[in-house]
């Protein structure tokens, strides 16, 4: 099962193209999990795009689809 949280970071006020290496960007998002979601552990992935192209993850925990593995959400 998937929940997509696609959005423009920081409500579009600070576009990714302006980010520099080492910048720390605070982008709080609410994630509503439907009540009928089955209990279990769900991996949270983050991916960044330029237009329609997903950017390459150069280091850190990632998968083969250039997504950062950000953590696990446990639903009980």
Coordinates of N, CA, C and O in Angstrom, one line a residue:
X1 N 0.8 -1.2 0.0 CA 0.0 0.0 0.0 C 0.9 1.2 0.0 O 2.0 1.2 0.6
X2 N 0.4 2.3 -0.6 CA 1.2 3.5 -0.7 C 0.3 4.7 -0.4 O -0.9 4.8 -0.6
X3 N 1.0 5.7 0.2 CA 0.5 7.0 0.4 C 1.5 8.0 -0.2 O 2.6 7.9 0.1
X4 N 1.0 8.8 -1.2 CA 1.9 9.8 -1.8 C 1.8 11.1 -1.2 O 0.7 11.6 -0.9
X5 N 3.0 11.7 -0.9 CA 3.0 13.1 -0.3 C 3.6 14.1 -1.2 O 4.3 15.0 -0.7
X6 N 3.5 13.9 -2.5 CA 4.1 14.8 -3.5 C 3.7 16.2 -3.2 O 2.5 16.5 -3.0
X7 N 4.7 17.1 -3.2 CA 4.4 18.5 -3.0 C 5.6 19.4 -3.4 O 6.7 18.8 -3.5
X8 N 5.4 20.6 -3.5 CA 6.6 21.6 -3.7 C 7.1 21.9 -2.3 O 6.4 22.3 -1.4
X9 N 8.4 21.6 -2.1 CA 9.0 21.8 -0.8 C 8.8 23.3 -0.3 O 8.8 24.2 -1.1
X10 N 8.6 23.4 1.0 CA 8.4 24.7 1.6 C 7.3 25.5 0.9 O 7.5 26.7 0.8
X11 N 6.3 24.8 0.5 CA 5.2 25.5 -0.2 C 5.6 26.3 -1.4 O 5.0 27.4 -1.7
X12 N 6.7 25.9 -2.0 CA 7.2 26.6 -3.2 C 8.0 27.9 -2.9 O 8.4 28.6 -3.8
X13 N 8.2 28.2 -1.7 CA 8.9 29.4 -1.3 C 10.4 29.4 -1.4 O 11.0 30.4 -1.4
X14 N 11.0 28.2 -1.5 CA 12.4 28.0 -1.6 C 12.7 26.8 -2.5 O 12.9 25.7 -2.0
X15 N 12.6 27.0 -3.8 CA 12.8 26.0 -4.8 C 14.1 25.2 -4.6 O 15.1 25.7 -4.3
X16 N 14.0 23.9 -4.9 CA 15.1 23.0 -4.8 C 16.3 23.5 -5.7 O 17.5 23.4 -5.2
X17 N 16.1 24.2 -6.8 CA 17.2 24.7 -7.6 C 18.0 25.7 -6.9 O 19.2 25.9 -7.3
X18 N 17.5 26.3 -5.8 CA 18.3 27.2 -5.1 C 19.1 26.6 -3.9 O 19.9 27.3 -3.2
X19 N 18.8 25.3 -3.6 CA 19.5 24.7 -2.5 C 21.0 24.5 -2.8 O 21.4 24.2 -4.0
X20 N 21.8 24.6 -1.8 CA 23.2 24.3 -1.9 C 23.6 23.1 -1.0 O 22.9 22.9 0.0
X21 N 24.7 22.4 -1.4 CA 25.1 21.3 -0.5 C 25.3 21.8 0.9 O 25.9 22.9 1.1
X22 N 24.9 21.1 1.9 CA 25.0 21.4 3.3 C 23.8 22.2 3.8 O 23.7 22.4 5.0
X23 N 22.9 22.7 2.9 CA 21.7 23.4 3.4 C 20.9 22.5 4.2 O 20.8 21.3 3.9
X24 N 20.2 23.0 5.2 CA 19.2 22.2 6.0 C 17.9 22.9 5.7 O 17.8 24.1 6.1
X25 N 17.0 22.2 5.2 CA 15.7 22.7 4.8 C 14.6 22.1 5.7 O 14.4 20.9 5.7
X26 N 13.9 22.9 6.4 CA 12.8 22.4 7.3 C 11.5 22.5 6.4 O 11.1 23.5 5.9
X27 N 10.9 21.3 6.2 CA 9.7 21.2 5.4 C 8.7 20.3 6.1 O 8.6 19.1 5.7
X28 N 8.0 20.8 7.0 CA 7.1 20.0 7.8 C 5.8 19.6 7.0 O 5.3 20.5 6.3
X29 N 5.5 18.3 7.0 CA 4.3 17.9 6.3 C 3.4 17.0 7.2 O 4.0 16.2 8.0
X30 N 2.1 17.1 7.1 CA 1.2 16.2 7.8 C 0.9 15.0 6.9 O 0.7 15.2 5.7
X31 N 0.9 13.8 7.4 CA 0.6 12.6 6.7 C -0.6 12.0 7.3 O -0.5 11.6 8.5
X32 N -1.7 11.9 6.6 CA -2.9 11.3 7.1 C -3.0 9.8 6.6 O -3.0 9.6 5.4
X33 N -2.9 8.9 7.6 CA -3.0 7.5 7.3 C -4.5 7.1 7.4 O -5.1 7.3 8.5
X34 N -5.0 6.5 6.3 CA -6.4 6.1 6.4 C -6.7 5.1 7.5 O -5.8 4.3 7.8
X35 N -7.8 5.2 8.2 CA -8.1 4.3 9.3 C -8.1 2.8 8.9 O -7.9 2.0 9.8
X36 N -8.3 2.5 7.6 CA -8.4 1.1 7.2 C -7.0 0.5 6.8 O -7.0 -0.6 6.3
X37 N -6.0 1.3 7.0 CA -4.6 0.8 6.7 C -4.3 -0.4 7.6 O -4.5 -0.3 8.8
X38 N -3.8 -1.5 7.1 CA -3.4 -2.6 7.9 C -2.2 -2.3 8.8 O -1.3 -1.5 8.5
X39 N -2.2 -2.9 10.0 CA -1.1 -2.8 10.9 C 0.2 -3.3 10.3 O 0.1 -4.2 9.4
X40 N 1.3 -2.7 10.6 CA 2.6 -3.2 10.1 C 3.6 -2.1 10.0 O 3.3 -1.0 10.4
X41 N 4.8 -2.4 9.5 CA 5.9 -1.5 9.4 C 5.9 -1.0 7.9 O 5.9 -1.9 7.0
X42 N 6.0 0.3 7.7 CA 6.0 0.9 6.4 C 7.2 1.7 6.2 O 7.5 2.6 7.0
X43 N 8.0 1.5 5.2 CA 9.2 2.2 4.9 C 8.8 3.6 4.3 O 7.9 3.6 3.4
X44 N 9.5 4.6 4.7 CA 9.2 6.0 4.2 C 10.4 6.3 3.2 O 11.5 6.2 3.6
X45 N 10.0 6.6 2.0 CA 11.0 7.0 1.0 C 10.8 8.4 0.6 O 9.7 9.0 0.6
X46 N 11.9 9.1 0.3 CA 11.9 10.4 -0.3 C 12.7 10.5 -1.6 O 13.7 9.9 -1.7
X47 N 12.1 11.1 -2.6 CA 12.7 11.3 -3.8 C 12.6 12.8 -4.3 O 11.6 13.4 -3.9
X48 N 13.6 13.3 -5.0 CA 13.6 14.7 -5.4 C 13.6 14.7 -6.9 O 14.3 13.9 -7.6
X49 N 12.9 15.6 -7.5 CA 12.8 15.7 -9.0 C 13.2 17.1 -9.5 O 13.1 18.1 -8.8
X50 N 13.7 17.1 -10.7 CA 13.9 18.3 -11.5 C 13.1 18.1 -12.7 O 13.4 17.2 -13.6
X51 N 11.9 18.8 -12.8 CA 11.0 18.5 -13.8 C 10.4 17.1 -13.6 O 9.9 16.8 -12.6
X52 N 10.5 16.3 -14.6 CA 10.0 14.9 -14.6 C 11.0 13.9 -14.2 O 10.8 12.7 -14.1
X53 N 12.3 14.4 -14.0 CA 13.4 13.5 -13.8 C 13.7 13.4 -12.3 O 14.0 14.4 -11.6
X54 N 13.7 12.1 -11.8 CA 14.1 11.9 -10.4 C 15.7 12.1 -10.3 O 16.4 11.5 -11.1
X55 N 16.1 12.9 -9.3 CA 17.5 13.1 -9.1 C 18.2 11.9 -8.5 O 17.6 11.1 -7.8
X56 N 19.5 11.8 -8.8 CA 20.3 10.7 -8.4 C 20.7 10.8 -6.9 O 21.1 11.9 -6.5
X57 N 20.5 9.8 -6.1 CA 21.0 9.8 -4.7 C 22.4 9.3 -4.8 O 22.8 8.3 -5.2
X58 N 23.3 10.2 -4.3 CA 24.8 9.9 -4.4 C 25.3 9.2 -3.2 O 26.3 8.5 -3.3
X59 N 24.7 9.3 -2.0 CA 25.2 8.6 -0.9 C 24.1 8.5 0.2 O 23.1 9.2 0.1
X60 N 24.3 7.6 1.1 CA 23.4 7.4 2.2 C 22.4 6.2 1.9 O 22.5 5.6 0.8
X61 N 21.5 5.9 2.8 CA 20.6 4.8 2.6 C 19.6 5.1 1.5 O 18.9 6.1 1.5
X62 N 19.6 4.2 0.5 CA 18.8 4.4 -0.7 C 18.3 3.1 -1.3 O 18.8 2.0 -0.8
X63 N 17.4 3.1 -2.2 CA 17.1 1.9 -3.0 C 17.5 2.1 -4.4 O 18.2 3.0 -4.8
X64 N 17.1 1.1 -5.2 CA 17.6 1.1 -6.6 C 16.7 2.1 -7.5 O 17.0 2.1 -8.7
X65 N 15.8 2.8 -6.9 CA 15.0 3.7 -7.7 C 15.3 5.2 -7.3 O 14.6 6.1 -7.6
X66 N 16.6 5.4 -6.8 CA 17.0 6.7 -6.4 C 16.1 7.4 -5.4 O 15.7 8.6 -5.6
X67 N 15.7 6.7 -4.4 CA 14.9 7.2 -3.3 C 15.7 7.0 -2.1 O 16.3 6.0 -1.8
X68 N 15.6 8.1 -1.2 CA 16.3 8.0 0.1 C 15.4 7.2 1.0 O 14.2 7.5 1.1
X69 N 15.9 6.3 1.8 CA 15.1 5.6 2.8 C 15.2 6.5 4.1 O 16.2 6.6 4.7
X70 N 14.1 7.1 4.4 CA 14.0 8.1 5.5 C 13.7 7.5 6.9 O 14.0 8.1 7.9
X71 N 13.1 6.3 6.9 CA 12.7 5.7 8.1 C 11.6 4.7 8.0 O 11.2 4.4 6.8
X72 N 11.1 4.3 9.1 CA 10.0 3.3 9.1 C 8.8 3.9 10.0 O 9.1 4.4 11.1
X73 N 7.6 3.8 9.5 CA 6.4 4.1 10.2 C 5.7 2.9 10.7 O 5.4 2.0 9.8
X74 N 5.5 2.7 12.0 CA 4.8 1.5 12.5 C 3.4 1.9 12.7 O 3.1 2.8 13.5
X75 N 2.5 1.1 12.1 CA 1.1 1.3 12.3 C 0.6 0.2 13.2 O 0.8 -1.0 12.8
X76 N -0.2 0.5 14.2 CA -0.7 -0.6 15.1 C -2.2 -0.7 15.0 O -2.9 0.3 14.8

